[in-house]
Short mmCIF file of C-alpha atoms in Angstrom, two decimals:
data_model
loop_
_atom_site.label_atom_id
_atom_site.label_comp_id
_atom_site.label_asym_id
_atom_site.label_seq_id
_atom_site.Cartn_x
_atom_site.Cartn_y
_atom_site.Cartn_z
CA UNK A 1 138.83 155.07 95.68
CA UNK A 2 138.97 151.65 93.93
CA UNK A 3 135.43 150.58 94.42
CA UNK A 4 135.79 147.26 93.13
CA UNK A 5 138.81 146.53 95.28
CA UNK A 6 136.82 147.38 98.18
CA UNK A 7 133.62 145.51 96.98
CA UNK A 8 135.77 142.29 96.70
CA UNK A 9 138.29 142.39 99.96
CA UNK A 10 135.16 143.02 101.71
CA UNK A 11 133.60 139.94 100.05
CA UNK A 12 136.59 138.05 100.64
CA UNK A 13 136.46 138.36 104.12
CA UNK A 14 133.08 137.49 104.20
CA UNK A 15 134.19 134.12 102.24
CA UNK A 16 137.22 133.76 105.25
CA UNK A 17 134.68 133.68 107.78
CA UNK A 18 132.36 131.06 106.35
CA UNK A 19 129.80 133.65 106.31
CA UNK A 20 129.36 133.93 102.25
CA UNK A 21 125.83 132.92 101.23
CA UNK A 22 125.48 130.42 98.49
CA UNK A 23 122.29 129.64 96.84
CA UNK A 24 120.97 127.08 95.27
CA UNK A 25 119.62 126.91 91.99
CA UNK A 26 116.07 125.17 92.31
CA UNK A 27 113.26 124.57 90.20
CA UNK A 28 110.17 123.45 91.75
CA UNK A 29 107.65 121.16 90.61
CA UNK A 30 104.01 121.68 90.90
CA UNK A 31 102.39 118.58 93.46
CA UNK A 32 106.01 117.92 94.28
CA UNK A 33 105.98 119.36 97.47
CA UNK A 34 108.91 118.18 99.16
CA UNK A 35 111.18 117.81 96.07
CA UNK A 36 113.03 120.22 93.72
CA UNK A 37 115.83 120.10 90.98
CA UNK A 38 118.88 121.92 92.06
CA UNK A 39 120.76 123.16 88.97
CA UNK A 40 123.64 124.45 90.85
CA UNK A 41 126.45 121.79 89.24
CA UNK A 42 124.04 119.17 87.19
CA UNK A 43 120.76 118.43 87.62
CA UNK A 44 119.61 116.65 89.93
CA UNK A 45 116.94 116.14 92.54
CA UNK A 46 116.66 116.49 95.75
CA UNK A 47 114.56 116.91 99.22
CA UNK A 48 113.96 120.06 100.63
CA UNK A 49 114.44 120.25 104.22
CA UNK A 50 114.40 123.99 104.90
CA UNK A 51 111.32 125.58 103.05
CA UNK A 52 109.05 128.44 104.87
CA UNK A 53 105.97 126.73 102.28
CA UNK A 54 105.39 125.04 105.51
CA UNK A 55 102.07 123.49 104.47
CA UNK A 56 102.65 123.03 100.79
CA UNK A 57 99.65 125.55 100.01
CA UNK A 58 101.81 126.68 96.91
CA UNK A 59 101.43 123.38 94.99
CA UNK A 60 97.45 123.18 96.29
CA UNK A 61 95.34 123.26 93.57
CA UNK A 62 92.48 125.39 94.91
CA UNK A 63 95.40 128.03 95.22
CA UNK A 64 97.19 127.36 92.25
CA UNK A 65 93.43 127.62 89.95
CA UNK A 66 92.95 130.63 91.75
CA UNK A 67 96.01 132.16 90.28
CA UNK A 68 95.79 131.20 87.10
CA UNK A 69 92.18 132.28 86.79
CA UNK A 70 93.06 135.67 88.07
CA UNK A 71 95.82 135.86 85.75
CA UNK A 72 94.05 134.69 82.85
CA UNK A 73 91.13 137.56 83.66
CA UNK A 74 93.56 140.23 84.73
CA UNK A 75 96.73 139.82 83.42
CA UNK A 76 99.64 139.42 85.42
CA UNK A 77 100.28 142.55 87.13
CA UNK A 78 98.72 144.73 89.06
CA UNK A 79 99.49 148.30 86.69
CA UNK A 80 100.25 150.93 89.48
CA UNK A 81 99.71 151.91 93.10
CA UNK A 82 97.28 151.12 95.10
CA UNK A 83 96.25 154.64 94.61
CA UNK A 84 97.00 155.11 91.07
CA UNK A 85 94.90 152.42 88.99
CA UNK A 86 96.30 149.61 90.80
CA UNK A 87 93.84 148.81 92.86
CA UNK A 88 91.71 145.85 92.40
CA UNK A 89 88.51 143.77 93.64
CA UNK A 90 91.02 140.91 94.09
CA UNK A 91 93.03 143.11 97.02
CA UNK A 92 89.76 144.18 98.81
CA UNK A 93 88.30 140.63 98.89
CA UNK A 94 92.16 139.63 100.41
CA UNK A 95 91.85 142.86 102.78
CA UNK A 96 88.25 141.61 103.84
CA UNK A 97 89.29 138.01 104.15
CA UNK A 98 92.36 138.98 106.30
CA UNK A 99 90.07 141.38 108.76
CA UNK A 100 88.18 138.59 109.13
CA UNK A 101 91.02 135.82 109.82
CA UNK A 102 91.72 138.10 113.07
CA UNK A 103 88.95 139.46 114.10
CA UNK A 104 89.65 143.03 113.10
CA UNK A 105 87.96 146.07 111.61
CA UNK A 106 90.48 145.75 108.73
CA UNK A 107 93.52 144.89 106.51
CA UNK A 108 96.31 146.21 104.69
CA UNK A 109 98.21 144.55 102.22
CA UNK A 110 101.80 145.29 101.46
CA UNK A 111 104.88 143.53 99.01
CA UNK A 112 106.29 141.54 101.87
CA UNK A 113 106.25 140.73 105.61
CA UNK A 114 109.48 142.64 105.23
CA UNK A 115 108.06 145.59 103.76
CA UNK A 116 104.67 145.47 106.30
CA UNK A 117 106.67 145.69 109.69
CA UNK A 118 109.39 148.55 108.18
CA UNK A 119 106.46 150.22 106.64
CA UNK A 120 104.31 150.44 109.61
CA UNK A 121 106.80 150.62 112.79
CA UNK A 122 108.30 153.59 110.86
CA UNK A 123 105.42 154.98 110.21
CA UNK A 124 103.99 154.53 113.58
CA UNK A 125 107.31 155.98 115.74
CA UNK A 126 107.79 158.64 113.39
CA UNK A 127 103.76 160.33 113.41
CA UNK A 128 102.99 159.63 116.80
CA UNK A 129 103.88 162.43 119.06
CA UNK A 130 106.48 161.46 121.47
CA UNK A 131 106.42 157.95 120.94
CA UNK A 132 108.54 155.02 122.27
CA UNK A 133 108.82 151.64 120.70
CA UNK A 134 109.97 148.82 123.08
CA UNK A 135 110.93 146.23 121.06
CA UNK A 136 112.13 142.28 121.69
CA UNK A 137 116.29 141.85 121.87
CA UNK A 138 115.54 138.87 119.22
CA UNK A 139 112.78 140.95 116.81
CA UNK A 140 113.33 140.48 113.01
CA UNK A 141 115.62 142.66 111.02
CA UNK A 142 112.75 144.68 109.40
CA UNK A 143 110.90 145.42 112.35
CA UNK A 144 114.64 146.90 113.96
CA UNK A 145 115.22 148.22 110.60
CA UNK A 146 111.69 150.06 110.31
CA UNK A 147 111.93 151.19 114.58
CA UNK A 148 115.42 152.75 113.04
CA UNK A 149 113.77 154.54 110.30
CA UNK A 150 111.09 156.11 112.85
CA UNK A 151 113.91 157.70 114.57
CA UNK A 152 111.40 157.34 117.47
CA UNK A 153 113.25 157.08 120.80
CA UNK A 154 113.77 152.69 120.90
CA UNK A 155 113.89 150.55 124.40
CA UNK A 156 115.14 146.83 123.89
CA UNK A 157 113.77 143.96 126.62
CA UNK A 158 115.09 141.24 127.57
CA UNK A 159 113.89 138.22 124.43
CA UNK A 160 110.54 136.89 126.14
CA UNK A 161 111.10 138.24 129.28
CA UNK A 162 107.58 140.60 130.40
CA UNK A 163 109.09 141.09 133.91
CA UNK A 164 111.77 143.31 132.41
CA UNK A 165 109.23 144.77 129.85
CA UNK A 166 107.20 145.70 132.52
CA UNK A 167 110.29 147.47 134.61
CA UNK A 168 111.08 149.33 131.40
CA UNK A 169 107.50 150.33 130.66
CA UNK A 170 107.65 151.83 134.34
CA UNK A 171 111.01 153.84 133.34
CA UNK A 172 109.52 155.61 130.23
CA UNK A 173 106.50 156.92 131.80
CA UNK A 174 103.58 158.39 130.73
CA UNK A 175 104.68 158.67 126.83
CA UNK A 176 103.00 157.35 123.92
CA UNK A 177 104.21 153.37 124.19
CA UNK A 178 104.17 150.36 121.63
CA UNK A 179 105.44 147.46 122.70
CA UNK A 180 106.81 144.88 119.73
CA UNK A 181 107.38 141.63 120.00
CA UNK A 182 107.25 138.17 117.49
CA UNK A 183 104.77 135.02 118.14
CA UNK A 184 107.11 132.37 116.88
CA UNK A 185 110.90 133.36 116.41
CA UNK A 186 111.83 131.76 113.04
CA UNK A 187 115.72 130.74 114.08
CA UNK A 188 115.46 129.45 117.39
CA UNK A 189 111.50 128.46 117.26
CA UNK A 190 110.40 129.58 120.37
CA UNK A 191 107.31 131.39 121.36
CA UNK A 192 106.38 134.38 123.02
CA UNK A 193 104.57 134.05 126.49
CA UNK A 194 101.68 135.97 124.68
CA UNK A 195 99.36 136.55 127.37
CA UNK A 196 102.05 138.19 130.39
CA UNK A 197 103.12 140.63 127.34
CA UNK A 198 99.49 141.78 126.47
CA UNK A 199 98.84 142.28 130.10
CA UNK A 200 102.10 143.54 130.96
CA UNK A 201 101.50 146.62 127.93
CA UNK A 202 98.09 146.96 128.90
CA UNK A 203 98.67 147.85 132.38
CA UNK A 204 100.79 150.49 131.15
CA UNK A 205 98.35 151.75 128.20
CA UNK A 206 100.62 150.76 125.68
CA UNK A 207 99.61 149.66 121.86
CA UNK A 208 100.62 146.14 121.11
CA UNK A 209 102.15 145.39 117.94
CA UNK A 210 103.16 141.37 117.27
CA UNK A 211 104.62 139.69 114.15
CA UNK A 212 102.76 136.65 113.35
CA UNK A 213 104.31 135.50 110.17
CA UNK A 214 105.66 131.99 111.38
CA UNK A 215 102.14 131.65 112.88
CA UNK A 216 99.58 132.54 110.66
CA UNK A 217 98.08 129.39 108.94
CA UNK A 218 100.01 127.12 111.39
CA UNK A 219 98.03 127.68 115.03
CA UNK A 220 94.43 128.53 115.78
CA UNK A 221 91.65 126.79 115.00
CA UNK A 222 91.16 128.96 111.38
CA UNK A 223 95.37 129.43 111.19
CA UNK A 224 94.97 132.82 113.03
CA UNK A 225 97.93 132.26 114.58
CA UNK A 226 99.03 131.67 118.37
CA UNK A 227 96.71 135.22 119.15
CA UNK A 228 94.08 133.39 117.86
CA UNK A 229 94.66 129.94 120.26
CA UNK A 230 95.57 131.94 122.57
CA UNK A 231 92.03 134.15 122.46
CA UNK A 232 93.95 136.91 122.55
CA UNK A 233 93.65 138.46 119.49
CA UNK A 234 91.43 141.26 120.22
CA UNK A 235 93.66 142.19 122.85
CA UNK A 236 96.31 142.92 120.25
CA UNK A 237 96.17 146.48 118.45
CA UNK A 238 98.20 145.39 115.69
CA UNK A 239 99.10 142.07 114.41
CA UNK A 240 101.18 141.61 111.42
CA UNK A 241 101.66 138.85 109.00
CA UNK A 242 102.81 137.73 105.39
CA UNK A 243 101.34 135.61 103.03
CA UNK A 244 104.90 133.88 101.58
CA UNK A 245 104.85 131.08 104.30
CA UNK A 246 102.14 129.31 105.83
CA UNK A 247 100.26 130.26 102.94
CA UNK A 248 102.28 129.64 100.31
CA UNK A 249 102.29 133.10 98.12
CA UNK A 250 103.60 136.13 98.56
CA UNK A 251 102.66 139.65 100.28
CA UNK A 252 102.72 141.17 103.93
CA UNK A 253 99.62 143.01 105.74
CA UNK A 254 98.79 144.32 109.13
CA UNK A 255 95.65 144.15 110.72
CA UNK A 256 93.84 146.18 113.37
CA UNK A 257 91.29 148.59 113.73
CA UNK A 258 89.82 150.80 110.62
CA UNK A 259 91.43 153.78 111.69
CA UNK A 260 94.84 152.27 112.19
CA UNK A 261 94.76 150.61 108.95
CA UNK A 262 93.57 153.92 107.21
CA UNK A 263 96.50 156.18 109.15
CA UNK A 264 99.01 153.50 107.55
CA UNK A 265 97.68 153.63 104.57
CA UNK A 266 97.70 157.11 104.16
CA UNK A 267 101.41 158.21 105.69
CA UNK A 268 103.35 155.02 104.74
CA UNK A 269 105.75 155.80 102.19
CA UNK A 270 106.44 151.89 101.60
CA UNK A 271 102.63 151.27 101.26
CA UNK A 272 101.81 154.99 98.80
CA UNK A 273 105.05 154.34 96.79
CA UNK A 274 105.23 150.96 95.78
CA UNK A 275 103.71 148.81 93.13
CA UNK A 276 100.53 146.92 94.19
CA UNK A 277 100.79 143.24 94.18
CA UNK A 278 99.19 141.36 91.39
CA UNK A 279 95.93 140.55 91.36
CA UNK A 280 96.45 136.71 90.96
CA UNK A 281 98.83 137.20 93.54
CA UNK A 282 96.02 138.23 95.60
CA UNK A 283 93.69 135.77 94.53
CA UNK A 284 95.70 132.94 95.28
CA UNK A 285 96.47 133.80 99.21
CA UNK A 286 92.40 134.22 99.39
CA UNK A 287 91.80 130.87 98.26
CA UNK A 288 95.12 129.87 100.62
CA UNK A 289 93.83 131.30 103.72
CA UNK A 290 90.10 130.73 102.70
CA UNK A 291 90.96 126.45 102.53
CA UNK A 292 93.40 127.06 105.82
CA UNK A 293 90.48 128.44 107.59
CA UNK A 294 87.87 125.15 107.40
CA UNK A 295 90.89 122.60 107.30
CA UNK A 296 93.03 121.47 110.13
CA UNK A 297 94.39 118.20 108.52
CA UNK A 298 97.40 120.00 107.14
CA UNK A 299 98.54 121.48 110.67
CA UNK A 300 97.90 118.17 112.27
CA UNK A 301 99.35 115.69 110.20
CA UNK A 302 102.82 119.04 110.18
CA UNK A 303 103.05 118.50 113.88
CA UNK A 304 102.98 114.37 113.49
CA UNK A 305 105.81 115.34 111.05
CA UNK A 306 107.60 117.52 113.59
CA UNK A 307 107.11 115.33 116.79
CA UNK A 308 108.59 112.40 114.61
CA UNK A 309 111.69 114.13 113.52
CA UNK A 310 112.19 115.30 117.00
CA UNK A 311 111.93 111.71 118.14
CA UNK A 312 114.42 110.05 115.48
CA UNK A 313 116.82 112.51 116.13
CA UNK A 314 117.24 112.34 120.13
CA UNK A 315 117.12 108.36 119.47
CA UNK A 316 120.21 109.15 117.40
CA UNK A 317 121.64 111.76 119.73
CA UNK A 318 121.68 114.27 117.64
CA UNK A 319 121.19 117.76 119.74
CA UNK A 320 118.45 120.46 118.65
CA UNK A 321 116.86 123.20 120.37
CA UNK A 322 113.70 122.08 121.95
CA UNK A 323 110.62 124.37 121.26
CA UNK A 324 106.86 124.32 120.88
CA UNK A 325 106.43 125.40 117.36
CA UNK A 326 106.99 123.24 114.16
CA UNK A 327 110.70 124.72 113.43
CA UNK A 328 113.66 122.37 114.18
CA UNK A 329 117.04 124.01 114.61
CA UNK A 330 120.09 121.48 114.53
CA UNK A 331 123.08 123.78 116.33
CA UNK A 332 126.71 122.90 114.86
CA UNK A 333 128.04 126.32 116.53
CA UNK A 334 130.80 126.98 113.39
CA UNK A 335 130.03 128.66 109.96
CA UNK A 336 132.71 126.57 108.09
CA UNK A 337 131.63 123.27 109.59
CA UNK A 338 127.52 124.25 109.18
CA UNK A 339 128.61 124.80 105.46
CA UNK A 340 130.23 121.66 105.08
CA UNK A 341 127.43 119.96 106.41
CA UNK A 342 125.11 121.41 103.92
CA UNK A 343 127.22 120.87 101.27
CA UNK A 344 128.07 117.08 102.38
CA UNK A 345 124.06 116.89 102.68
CA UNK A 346 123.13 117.87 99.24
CA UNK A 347 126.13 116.14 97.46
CA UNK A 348 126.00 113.18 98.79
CA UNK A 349 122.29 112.25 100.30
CA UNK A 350 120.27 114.46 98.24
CA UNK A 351 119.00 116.62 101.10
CA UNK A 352 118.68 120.20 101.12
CA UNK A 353 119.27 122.23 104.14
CA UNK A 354 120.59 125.92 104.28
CA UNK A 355 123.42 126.57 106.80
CA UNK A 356 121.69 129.52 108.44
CA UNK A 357 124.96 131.66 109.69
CA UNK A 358 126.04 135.70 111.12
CA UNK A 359 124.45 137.88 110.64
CA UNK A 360 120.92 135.52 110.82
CA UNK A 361 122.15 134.24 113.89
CA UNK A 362 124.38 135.31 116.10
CA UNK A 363 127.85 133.86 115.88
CA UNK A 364 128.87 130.74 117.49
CA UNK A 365 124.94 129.32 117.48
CA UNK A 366 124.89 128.67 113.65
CA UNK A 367 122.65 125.92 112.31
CA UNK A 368 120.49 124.00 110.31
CA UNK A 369 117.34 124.78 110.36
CA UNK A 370 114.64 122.12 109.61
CA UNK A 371 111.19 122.80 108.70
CA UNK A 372 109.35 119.27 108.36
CA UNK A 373 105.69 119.95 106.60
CA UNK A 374 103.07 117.33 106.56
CA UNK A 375 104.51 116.41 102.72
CA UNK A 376 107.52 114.97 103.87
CA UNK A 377 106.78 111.10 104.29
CA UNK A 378 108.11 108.95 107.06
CA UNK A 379 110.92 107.74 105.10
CA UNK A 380 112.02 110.91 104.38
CA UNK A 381 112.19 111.62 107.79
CA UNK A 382 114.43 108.55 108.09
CA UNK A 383 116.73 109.23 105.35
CA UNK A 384 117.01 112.73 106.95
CA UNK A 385 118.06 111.91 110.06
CA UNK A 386 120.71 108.34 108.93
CA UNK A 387 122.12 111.22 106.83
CA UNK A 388 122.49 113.31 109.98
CA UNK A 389 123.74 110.44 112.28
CA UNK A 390 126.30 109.10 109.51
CA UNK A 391 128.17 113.36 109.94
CA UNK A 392 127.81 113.15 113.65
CA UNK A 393 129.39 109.69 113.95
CA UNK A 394 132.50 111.44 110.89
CA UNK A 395 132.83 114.35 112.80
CA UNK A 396 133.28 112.53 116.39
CA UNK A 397 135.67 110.21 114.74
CA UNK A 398 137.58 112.92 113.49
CA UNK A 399 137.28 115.29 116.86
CA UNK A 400 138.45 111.51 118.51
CA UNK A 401 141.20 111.20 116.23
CA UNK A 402 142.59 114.90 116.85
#
């Protein structure tokens, strides 16, 4: 076989479709929140509309001293395992700090929010006897992707929907049940009817396993998430989270009860196999979610940020899914014409906005997907959305015209 020919048809396609990622080639600037040199063609700078730093924590400077400290005490990696010499004061204090952020016995910190839900769901459908995971149509790739590697027997609900959770809790019976499900969705920015699904599972005896990592830091009174506002969080057996968004780092974890925490820690191969995270790493998303927990100024002034986007653009008629979280998805419905957009955006207004396209999002619903943070000033908003009006009044025109 001609590997390469295959590698490139294939890719080829991809391109034909509209469904080829492009980066962009950015280099951040400490303080600079909002802003960022892409080096793509030639340099030059521009505003970042699509960032999951959704507070700015990365560029704070109690988080940003931490690391360096850390770094400067420690070096900059962590030198092993968890259970081979890599395991330092800096994760326990995170661990301790992350218990106590949700009200649970414990924590567990893994590479990625990624790596967390694969490691765990796996872990958890493949070592407990019998066991069925019901999971959410719309649940992240690495929470289908770890309920795959389980090979545990796998019932999908209806997205959101606890009446037909509850029918097909009835319909498995009296086998070991977890139930997983998101808080916020991250493409369409919708969020869970918490509450109905906790009492829905616990009717049924069923563990409860959510994904908070486009809530932690943003909802709650300490940024526990929406379990937290919700008071539901010790009504949850698991909750799951990273540290690369709200808090501006990088890292996953799960939380629950010390037992839990200690059977994942002892049979996940993505936890016992993998390099620990370093320990300024570590230090950092303590001082993140340590500042997060006693300040609320950052969450309130995001949702000013996100109710006056939301505004501008309906006064302009431009259409986006309405939701009550702080993410902003702009539908154009056409990979080619999402990526022009983008493109058109960065070229010639300076804004930066991914086209999020298949397989993210299903096809026919692709989008841009804004993420205003409390950073981006009022006239950014502005120039934003006159840059958004000036495509939908081109491509009407042109539609017109045709």
């Amino acid at each position: 076989m001609d590997f390469d020919r295959f590698f490139k048809d294939e890719l080829a396609a991809l391109k034909a479709e509209g469904n080829y990622r492009i980066y962009a080639n950015l280099q951040r600037r400490r303080g600079e929140q909002t802003r960022a040199v892409n080096h793509r063609n030639e340099p030059r700078e521009v505003t970042v509309w699509c960032s999951n730093d959704y507070l700015g924590m990365s560029h704070h400077p109690d988080v940003v001293g931490a690391m360096v400290d850390a770094a400067q005490a420690c070096g900059t990696g962590a030198g092993g395992t968890r259970n081979i010499s890599g395991n330092a004061v800096h994760h326990m204090a995170l661990e301790a700090e992350l218990a106590d952020l949700h009200g649970k016995e414990a924590a567990l910190l893994f590479t990625s929010g990624y790596v967390s839900n694969w490691a765990a769901l796996s872990t958890l459908g493949a070592r407990i006897p019998g066991a069925v995971i019901l999971s959410d149509a719309a649940n992240h790739a690495s929470m289908i992707e770890g309920i795959r590697h389980s090979r545990a027997d796998k019932v999908i609900w209806k997205h959101n929907d606890w009446r037909d959770l509850d029918r097909k809790l009835k319909a498995v019976g009296d086998r070991p049940k977890i139930v997983a499900f998101e808080s916020v969705y991250s493409m369409d920015g919708d969020i869970a009817p918490v509450r109905e699904i906790v009492e829905v599972a616990e009717s049924h005896g069923a563990m409860t396993y959510i994904d908070e990592v486009h809530a932690v830091g943003m909802y709650g009174p300490r940024g526990g998430g929406v379990c937290e506002r919700e008071g539901l969080a010790h009504r949850i057996t698991l909750i799951e989270g990273t540290l690369g968004k709200a808090y501006g780092v990088v890292g996953g974890y799960v939380t629950g009860s010390a037992a839990l925490c200690d059977f994942i820690r002892s049979f996940a191969s993505g936890f016992i196999f993998t390099t620990a995270l370093p320990p300024a790493i570590a230090a950092a998303a303590k001082a993140s979610i340590t500042h997060l927990k006693g300040s609320d100024v950052e969450r309130q002034l995001q949702r000013r940020q996100v109710a006056r986007l939301r505004a501008a653009l309906d006064r302009h008629g431009i259409p986006h899914m309405a939701n009550d979280s702080h993410i902003v998805p702009v539908i154009i419905g056409d990979p080619v014409k999402c990526r022009m957009i983008s493109d058109i955006l960065m070229e010639d207004w300076g804004i930066y906005v991914q086209p999020i396209n298949y397989p993210t999002v299903p096809k026919g619903t692709e989008r841009l997907r804004l993420t205003p943070s409390p950073h981006h000033s009022d006239a950014d908003i502005d120039h934003l959305v006159m840059a958004l009006a000036s495509l939908w009044r081109r491509c009407a025109l042109a539609h017109a015209v045709a």
